[in-house]
Coordinates of C-alpha atoms and ligand atoms in Angstrom, one line a residue:
M121 CA 5.2 -201.7 -143.6
S122 CA 4.6 -203.7 -146.3
T123 CA 7.4 -207.0 -146.2
T124 CA 8.4 -205.8 -150.1
T125 CA 9.4 -202.6 -148.9
M126 CA 11.5 -204.2 -146.0
T127 CA 13.4 -206.7 -148.2
M128 CA 13.8 -203.5 -150.6
E129 CA 15.1 -201.9 -147.5
K130 CA 17.3 -204.7 -146.9
E131 CA 18.8 -205.3 -150.7
A132 CA 19.4 -201.5 -150.7
N133 CA 21.5 -201.5 -147.3
P134 CA 24.9 -201.4 -149.0
W135 CA 26.2 -203.1 -146.0
E136 CA 24.1 -205.8 -146.4
S137 CA 25.2 -206.1 -150.1
Q138 CA 29.2 -205.8 -148.2
S139 CA 28.4 -208.3 -145.6
A140 CA 26.2 -211.1 -148.3
R141 CA 29.7 -211.4 -150.1
F142 CA 32.1 -211.4 -147.6
D143 CA 30.1 -213.9 -145.9
L144 CA 29.9 -216.0 -149.6
A145 CA 33.3 -215.2 -150.5
A146 CA 34.6 -216.4 -147.0
Q147 CA 32.3 -219.5 -146.6
K148 CA 34.2 -220.7 -150.6
L149 CA 37.1 -219.9 -148.5
N150 CA 37.4 -221.5 -145.5
L151 CA 38.4 -218.5 -143.7
D152 CA 38.7 -219.5 -139.7
E153 CA 36.0 -217.8 -138.2
G154 CA 38.5 -216.1 -136.1
I155 CA 39.8 -213.8 -138.9
W156 CA 36.2 -213.7 -140.1
K157 CA 35.1 -211.7 -137.3
V158 CA 38.3 -209.9 -137.8
L159 CA 37.7 -208.9 -141.5
R160 CA 33.2 -208.6 -141.3
Y161 CA 33.8 -204.8 -139.4
P162 CA 35.7 -202.0 -138.9
S163 CA 38.1 -201.9 -137.0
R164 CA 36.7 -198.2 -136.0
E165 CA 34.5 -195.7 -136.6
V166 CA 34.7 -192.0 -135.7
I167 CA 31.7 -189.9 -135.9
V168 CA 31.8 -186.1 -135.6
H169 CA 29.9 -183.2 -135.8
I170 CA 31.3 -179.7 -137.4
P171 CA 29.3 -176.8 -137.0
V172 CA 29.9 -174.2 -139.3
M173 CA 29.1 -170.5 -139.5
L174 CA 26.1 -170.4 -142.7
D175 CA 26.9 -167.1 -144.9
N176 CA 23.4 -165.9 -143.4
G177 CA 24.6 -166.0 -140.4
K178 CA 23.1 -168.8 -138.7
L179 CA 25.5 -171.9 -137.1
E180 CA 24.6 -175.4 -138.7
V181 CA 25.6 -178.6 -137.5
F182 CA 26.7 -181.4 -140.2
T183 CA 27.2 -184.9 -139.5
G184 CA 30.4 -186.6 -140.5
F185 CA 31.9 -190.2 -140.6
R186 CA 35.2 -191.7 -140.8
V187 CA 34.9 -194.9 -140.9
Q188 CA 38.9 -196.9 -141.0
H189 CA 38.0 -201.1 -142.2
S190 CA 41.9 -202.0 -142.3
I191 CA 44.9 -201.2 -141.9
A192 CA 46.5 -204.4 -142.0
R193 CA 48.6 -203.8 -145.3
G194 CA 48.6 -200.5 -145.1
P195 CA 47.7 -196.7 -144.1
S196 CA 43.7 -197.1 -144.9
K197 CA 42.8 -195.4 -148.0
G198 CA 39.9 -194.3 -149.3
G199 CA 37.5 -191.3 -150.8
I200 CA 35.3 -188.6 -148.6
R201 CA 31.7 -187.7 -150.5
Y202 CA 29.1 -185.2 -149.4
A203 CA 25.6 -186.5 -149.9
P204 CA 22.1 -185.4 -148.7
D205 CA 21.6 -189.1 -147.9
V206 CA 24.8 -190.2 -146.4
T207 CA 24.0 -193.2 -143.6
L208 CA 26.9 -194.9 -141.2
D209 CA 26.3 -198.0 -143.0
E210 CA 26.5 -196.4 -146.4
V211 CA 30.2 -195.2 -145.5
R212 CA 31.0 -198.7 -143.4
A213 CA 30.2 -200.4 -146.8
L214 CA 32.1 -198.3 -148.8
A215 CA 35.1 -198.1 -146.2
S216 CA 35.7 -202.5 -146.5
W217 CA 34.9 -201.8 -150.5
M218 CA 38.5 -200.4 -149.9
T219 CA 40.0 -202.4 -147.6
W220 CA 38.8 -205.5 -151.1
K221 CA 39.5 -203.1 -153.6
C222 CA 43.6 -202.2 -152.5
A223 CA 43.9 -206.0 -152.1
V224 CA 42.7 -206.3 -155.3
V225 CA 44.9 -204.4 -157.0
N226 CA 47.5 -206.0 -154.9
I227 CA 48.4 -201.7 -153.6
P228 CA 49.7 -201.6 -149.6
F229 CA 46.8 -199.4 -148.6
G230 CA 44.1 -201.0 -145.8
G231 CA 40.2 -199.1 -146.2
A232 CA 38.4 -196.4 -145.5
K233 CA 35.7 -193.9 -146.0
G234 CA 34.4 -191.0 -145.6
G235 CA 31.2 -188.7 -145.6
V236 CA 29.3 -185.9 -144.1
I237 CA 25.3 -185.8 -144.5
C238 CA 24.8 -182.2 -146.5
D239 CA 23.3 -180.9 -150.1
P240 CA 26.8 -179.3 -151.0
H241 CA 24.2 -177.8 -154.3
K242 CA 23.1 -175.9 -152.0
M243 CA 25.9 -175.0 -150.0
S244 CA 28.1 -171.5 -151.1
M245 CA 31.8 -171.9 -151.4
G246 CA 32.7 -170.2 -148.8
E247 CA 30.2 -172.9 -146.7
L248 CA 31.3 -175.8 -148.3
E249 CA 35.2 -174.7 -146.9
R250 CA 34.6 -173.8 -144.0
M251 CA 32.6 -177.3 -143.3
T252 CA 35.3 -179.2 -144.7
R253 CA 38.1 -177.5 -142.7
R254 CA 36.7 -178.2 -140.0
Y255 CA 35.1 -181.4 -140.4
T256 CA 39.7 -182.1 -141.7
A257 CA 40.5 -180.6 -138.0
E258 CA 38.0 -183.2 -136.4
L259 CA 39.7 -186.0 -137.9
I260 CA 42.8 -183.9 -137.4
E261 CA 44.4 -187.1 -135.5
F262 CA 42.9 -190.3 -137.0
I263 CA 44.4 -188.8 -140.4
G264 CA 47.9 -188.4 -142.1
P265 CA 50.8 -190.1 -144.5
E266 CA 51.0 -193.1 -142.7
K267 CA 47.6 -193.4 -141.4
D268 CA 44.3 -193.2 -143.2
V269 CA 44.6 -190.9 -146.6
P270 CA 41.3 -189.4 -147.9
A271 CA 40.6 -188.8 -151.8
P272 CA 37.9 -187.2 -153.6
D273 CA 34.7 -189.4 -154.3
V274 CA 30.5 -188.3 -154.9
N275 CA 30.4 -184.0 -155.1
T276 CA 34.3 -183.9 -153.9
N277 CA 37.3 -182.5 -155.8
E278 CA 40.5 -181.4 -156.2
Q279 CA 39.3 -178.4 -154.3
I280 CA 38.2 -179.7 -150.8
M281 CA 41.1 -182.0 -151.1
A282 CA 43.2 -178.6 -151.6
W283 CA 41.5 -177.0 -148.5
M284 CA 42.1 -179.9 -146.6
M285 CA 45.8 -180.7 -147.2
D286 CA 46.2 -176.9 -145.9
T287 CA 43.7 -177.3 -143.0
Y288 CA 45.6 -180.8 -141.6
S289 CA 49.3 -179.0 -142.6
M290 CA 48.9 -176.2 -141.0
H291 CA 47.9 -178.1 -137.5
M292 CA 51.0 -180.0 -138.5
R293 CA 53.0 -176.8 -139.2
Q294 CA 54.6 -178.2 -141.9
T295 CA 53.3 -178.5 -145.6
V296 CA 52.1 -182.1 -145.7
T297 CA 51.3 -183.4 -148.8
A298 CA 50.9 -186.6 -148.9
V299 CA 47.8 -186.6 -146.5
V300 CA 45.5 -186.6 -149.0
T301 CA 44.7 -187.6 -153.0
G302 CA 43.1 -186.4 -155.8
K303 CA 44.7 -182.8 -155.6
P304 CA 45.6 -180.0 -157.8
I305 CA 49.1 -181.2 -159.8
N306 CA 50.8 -177.6 -158.6
M307 CA 50.4 -178.6 -154.9
G308 CA 51.1 -182.4 -155.4
G309 CA 48.8 -184.1 -157.3
S310 CA 50.0 -186.7 -159.4
R311 CA 49.3 -186.4 -163.9
G312 CA 46.7 -188.5 -164.4
R313 CA 44.8 -188.8 -161.6
R314 CA 41.8 -187.3 -162.9
E315 CA 41.2 -189.2 -165.5
A316 CA 42.5 -192.4 -163.7
T317 CA 39.4 -193.9 -162.9
G318 CA 37.8 -194.1 -166.1
R319 CA 41.3 -194.9 -167.9
G320 CA 40.9 -198.2 -165.2
I321 CA 37.7 -198.7 -166.6
M322 CA 39.0 -198.5 -170.3
I323 CA 42.0 -200.7 -169.6
V324 CA 39.7 -203.4 -167.8
C325 CA 37.4 -203.2 -170.3
D326 CA 39.8 -203.8 -173.5
E327 CA 40.2 -207.3 -171.6
A328 CA 36.8 -208.4 -171.1
I329 CA 36.7 -207.4 -174.7
K330 CA 39.3 -209.5 -176.0
K331 CA 38.2 -212.2 -173.7
L332 CA 35.2 -212.5 -175.3
G333 CA 35.3 -212.3 -178.6
L334 CA 34.8 -209.1 -179.8
S335 CA 36.5 -205.7 -181.1
R336 CA 36.3 -201.7 -180.2
D337 CA 34.6 -200.4 -183.0
R338 CA 31.6 -202.9 -182.9
T339 CA 31.5 -202.2 -178.9
R340 CA 28.3 -200.3 -178.3
V341 CA 28.8 -198.7 -174.3
I342 CA 26.2 -196.6 -173.0
V343 CA 27.1 -195.0 -169.3
Q344 CA 25.2 -194.0 -166.5
G345 CA 26.9 -191.2 -164.8
F346 CA 28.5 -187.8 -166.5
G347 CA 30.4 -186.7 -163.0
N348 CA 34.7 -187.9 -162.8
V349 CA 34.5 -191.2 -163.5
G350 CA 31.7 -191.5 -166.3
S351 CA 33.0 -188.4 -168.3
N352 CA 36.5 -189.4 -168.8
A353 CA 35.2 -193.1 -169.4
A354 CA 33.0 -192.0 -171.8
L355 CA 35.9 -189.4 -173.3
L356 CA 38.8 -192.1 -173.6
M357 CA 36.7 -195.0 -174.9
H358 CA 35.2 -192.5 -177.2
E359 CA 38.5 -191.9 -177.9
A360 CA 40.0 -195.3 -178.5
R361 CA 36.9 -196.0 -181.1
Y362 CA 34.3 -197.7 -179.0
K363 CA 30.8 -196.6 -179.9
V364 CA 29.3 -194.6 -177.5
I365 CA 25.6 -195.1 -177.7
G366 CA 24.3 -193.5 -174.8
I367 CA 24.5 -191.6 -170.8
A368 CA 22.0 -191.0 -168.6
E369 CA 22.5 -188.8 -165.3
V370 CA 19.6 -188.7 -162.7
D371 CA 17.5 -185.9 -165.0
G372 CA 17.3 -187.6 -168.0
G373 CA 19.1 -189.6 -171.1
I374 CA 20.3 -189.0 -174.4
Y375 CA 21.0 -191.8 -176.6
N376 CA 22.2 -192.1 -180.4
K377 CA 22.4 -195.4 -182.1
N378 CA 25.2 -194.6 -184.8
G379 CA 27.3 -193.2 -181.4
I380 CA 27.5 -189.9 -179.5
D381 CA 30.6 -187.8 -180.3
L382 CA 32.3 -187.0 -176.6
V383 CA 34.3 -184.6 -177.8
A384 CA 31.4 -182.4 -179.1
L385 CA 29.3 -183.3 -175.7
T386 CA 32.0 -182.7 -173.6
E387 CA 32.7 -179.0 -174.5
Y388 CA 28.6 -178.8 -175.5
R389 CA 28.5 -179.5 -171.6
Q390 CA 31.5 -177.7 -170.3
R391 CA 29.4 -174.6 -172.4
N392 CA 25.8 -174.9 -171.3
R393 CA 26.5 -177.4 -167.6
T394 CA 24.4 -179.8 -168.5
I395 CA 24.1 -182.2 -171.0
H396 CA 20.1 -182.0 -172.5
G397 CA 19.7 -180.8 -175.5
F398 CA 22.8 -181.9 -177.2
P399 CA 21.7 -181.6 -180.8
G400 CA 24.3 -185.1 -181.3
A401 CA 21.6 -187.1 -179.7
E402 CA 18.2 -187.7 -178.8
P403 CA 16.6 -187.8 -175.5
A404 CA 16.2 -191.1 -173.1
E405 CA 14.5 -191.7 -170.4
P406 CA 17.7 -192.8 -168.0
A407 CA 16.1 -196.0 -166.6
E408 CA 15.4 -197.6 -170.3
L409 CA 19.4 -196.5 -171.1
L410 CA 20.4 -199.2 -168.3
V411 CA 18.8 -201.9 -169.8
S412 CA 18.9 -200.6 -173.5
D413 CA 21.1 -203.2 -175.7
C414 CA 24.3 -202.5 -175.6
E415 CA 28.0 -204.6 -175.4
I416 CA 28.5 -203.0 -172.1
L417 CA 27.2 -200.6 -169.7
I418 CA 29.2 -198.9 -166.7
P419 CA 26.9 -197.9 -163.9
A420 CA 28.9 -194.9 -162.9
A421 CA 26.8 -192.7 -160.7
T422 CA 25.7 -194.3 -157.2
E423 CA 24.8 -197.5 -155.4
N424 CA 21.7 -199.9 -155.9
Q425 CA 21.1 -199.7 -159.9
I426 CA 20.8 -202.6 -160.8
T427 CA 18.6 -204.5 -158.5
S428 CA 16.4 -207.1 -158.7
R429 CA 13.9 -205.2 -160.2
N430 CA 16.1 -204.9 -163.2
A431 CA 18.8 -206.7 -163.1
D432 CA 16.5 -209.2 -165.4
R433 CA 15.9 -206.8 -168.1
V434 CA 19.4 -205.8 -168.5
K435 CA 21.2 -207.0 -171.7
C436 CA 24.1 -205.7 -171.6
K437 CA 26.7 -208.9 -171.9
I438 CA 29.8 -206.9 -170.4
L439 CA 28.5 -204.6 -166.4
A440 CA 31.8 -202.6 -165.8
E441 CA 31.2 -201.1 -162.5
G442 CA 32.2 -197.7 -162.4
A443 CA 30.4 -196.5 -159.0
N444 CA 30.7 -198.0 -156.5
G445 CA 28.0 -200.7 -155.2
P446 CA 26.4 -200.6 -157.7
T447 CA 24.5 -203.7 -158.1
T448 CA 22.8 -206.0 -155.3
S449 CA 24.0 -208.6 -154.0
A450 CA 20.1 -210.1 -154.8
A451 CA 21.0 -208.9 -158.7
D452 CA 24.1 -211.1 -159.0
E453 CA 22.0 -214.4 -158.6
I454 CA 19.9 -212.8 -161.8
L455 CA 23.0 -211.3 -163.8
A456 CA 25.2 -214.9 -163.2
D457 CA 21.9 -217.2 -164.8
K458 CA 22.3 -214.9 -167.3
R459 CA 26.1 -215.2 -168.2
V460 CA 26.9 -211.1 -167.9
F461 CA 30.5 -211.2 -167.6
V462 CA 30.5 -208.1 -164.2
I463 CA 33.9 -206.4 -163.9
P464 CA 33.2 -205.8 -159.9
D465 CA 33.3 -202.7 -158.4
I466 CA 36.7 -203.4 -156.6
L467 CA 38.3 -204.5 -159.3
C468 CA 36.7 -202.2 -162.4
N469 CA 37.1 -198.8 -160.9
A470 CA 40.6 -199.7 -158.4
G471 CA 42.2 -197.2 -161.3
G472 CA 41.2 -194.0 -159.0
V473 CA 42.8 -195.5 -155.7
T474 CA 45.6 -196.9 -158.2
T475 CA 47.1 -193.7 -159.4
S476 CA 46.3 -192.3 -155.5
Y477 CA 48.5 -194.4 -154.5
F478 CA 51.4 -193.3 -157.1
E479 CA 50.3 -189.8 -155.6
W480 CA 50.9 -190.5 -152.4
V481 CA 54.4 -192.6 -153.9
Q482 CA 55.5 -189.2 -155.2
D483 CA 54.6 -186.7 -152.6
R484 CA 56.5 -188.9 -150.5
Q485 CA 59.7 -189.1 -152.3
G486 CA 59.7 -185.2 -153.4
Y487 CA 59.7 -186.8 -157.9
F488 CA 57.1 -186.0 -159.9
W489 CA 56.4 -188.8 -162.3
K490 CA 55.3 -188.0 -166.5
E491 CA 52.1 -189.0 -167.0
S492 CA 52.9 -191.3 -169.2
V493 CA 54.8 -192.9 -166.7
V494 CA 51.4 -192.6 -164.4
N495 CA 49.2 -194.4 -167.2
E496 CA 52.2 -196.7 -168.3
Q497 CA 52.0 -198.4 -164.6
L498 CA 48.5 -197.9 -164.3
E499 CA 48.0 -200.5 -166.8
H500 CA 50.2 -202.7 -166.1
I501 CA 48.3 -202.9 -162.2
M502 CA 45.1 -203.2 -163.8
I503 CA 46.0 -206.2 -166.4
T504 CA 47.2 -208.0 -163.7
A505 CA 44.4 -207.3 -161.0
F506 CA 42.0 -208.1 -164.0
E507 CA 43.8 -211.6 -164.9
D508 CA 43.9 -213.0 -161.4
V509 CA 40.4 -212.2 -160.7
V510 CA 39.6 -214.1 -163.9
R511 CA 41.9 -217.0 -163.1
F512 CA 40.5 -217.2 -159.7
A513 CA 37.0 -217.0 -160.6
E514 CA 38.2 -220.1 -163.3
T515 CA 39.8 -221.9 -160.8
H516 CA 37.2 -221.6 -158.0
G517 CA 34.2 -221.9 -159.8
V518 CA 33.0 -218.8 -158.4
N519 CA 31.6 -215.4 -160.5
N520 CA 33.8 -213.0 -161.5
R521 CA 32.8 -211.0 -157.8
I522 CA 33.2 -213.6 -155.2
A523 CA 36.5 -214.4 -156.9
A524 CA 37.4 -210.2 -156.7
Y525 CA 36.3 -211.1 -152.8
M526 CA 37.7 -214.3 -151.9
L527 CA 41.6 -213.1 -153.6
A528 CA 41.0 -210.0 -151.5
I529 CA 40.2 -211.2 -148.4
D530 CA 42.7 -214.0 -148.7
R531 CA 45.3 -211.2 -148.8
V532 CA 44.6 -209.4 -146.5
A533 CA 44.0 -212.5 -144.1
Y534 CA 47.3 -213.4 -145.3
T535 CA 49.0 -210.5 -143.7
I536 CA 46.7 -210.8 -140.4
R537 CA 48.1 -213.8 -139.9
Q538 CA 51.5 -212.9 -140.6
R539 CA 51.6 -209.8 -138.2
G540 CA 49.9 -211.5 -135.2
I541 CA 47.6 -209.8 -132.9
Y542 CA 48.9 -207.3 -131.0
A543 CA 46.9 -208.2 -127.3
Ligands
LIG76 N1 36.4 -192.6 -154.0 C1 37.8 -193.0 -154.9 C2 37.1 -194.7 -154.6 O1 36.3 -195.3 -154.1 C3 39.2 -193.0 -154.6 C4 39.5 -193.7 -153.5 C5 41.3 -192.9 -153.7 O2 42.1 -192.5 -154.6 O3 42.1 -193.1 -152.5 O4 37.7 -195.6 -155.3

């Protein structure tokens, strides 16, 4: 293996990306060595092998993970992803990011993440249901409203959450809605949760453009990814008069320099199940869209999209990270040199988990809020977190990402010191 491949492989390992930022922030904070060790690694990692009867009568075994990084500030919280390339290192990184994310927005949760190695696009609904139920059953003693609360992530959705809630409830012999968030509204889901990550992104972009002296109608936006996060961010921003000029998907993108009509695109996608061929835009190369001229670039797909290979060509003024870990730590320095205003993932996409927090609160109270209340509370939390991070960056002379890590680590470390170490 050549040195460059080795380096790229290391650069693309999300756990390396997480650890590099964590170490830098901990060092800047003068974090004491003991707490440093406690927070550098997850506190629990569960691996399960899930037998599933396939529709063709064959038995298959899938490997699943649930990593709980910290429960210092409350039950651990974080999504579950289904994908063929899930690894333990990736889930570890994502679990740590959840701890930092919940601390940045100051909600009373620790961090966790789950994943199952599978290709959900090649599985039937029945196979997905059986896999989800058995995965949940294997984790039964590790999850719960007071322990660890899963939610949707890449390739999981409200239906998967409904099956998880039902499986957990069958084991408990009572309906326990607060065990997962991101559920359908009729079974304890929250109004506004589906759009929450996208809405949160728009709120922090609003704050960022104010800081940079831009206005919505003169701000061109390119979005990578048209899943739950990317599609809602694009639609909400279009409705708020931002000019969304490009959408990149894995298998192709679309571009219109005068702005794409997201309402029409959403309808088109609903009818055709793809954005390709949309008459209101021209086809574009997804890799080119990432480095095209715009004010805001929103990577809202997966990890490792902005790397040492393309960061120097990125032209946006604001990088709003809708995905988790879209930028490698090697790319951080290049973006900093170019003075790109980065809204780091652990702040930018925290609207999802913040509204999950509201869902958990509503489930436990058995009292459900109007959507306007959810959105107002979300706005308040996101703006406060944005201001906290920017202030931290300015006072400590660090970039926004390291500021967000520092703020989060400081909050978690403070709680650990106050609680003390149980022996
Ligand atoms: N998967 C989402 C995230 O990465 C949401 C997590 C949650 O709502 O618990 O933030």
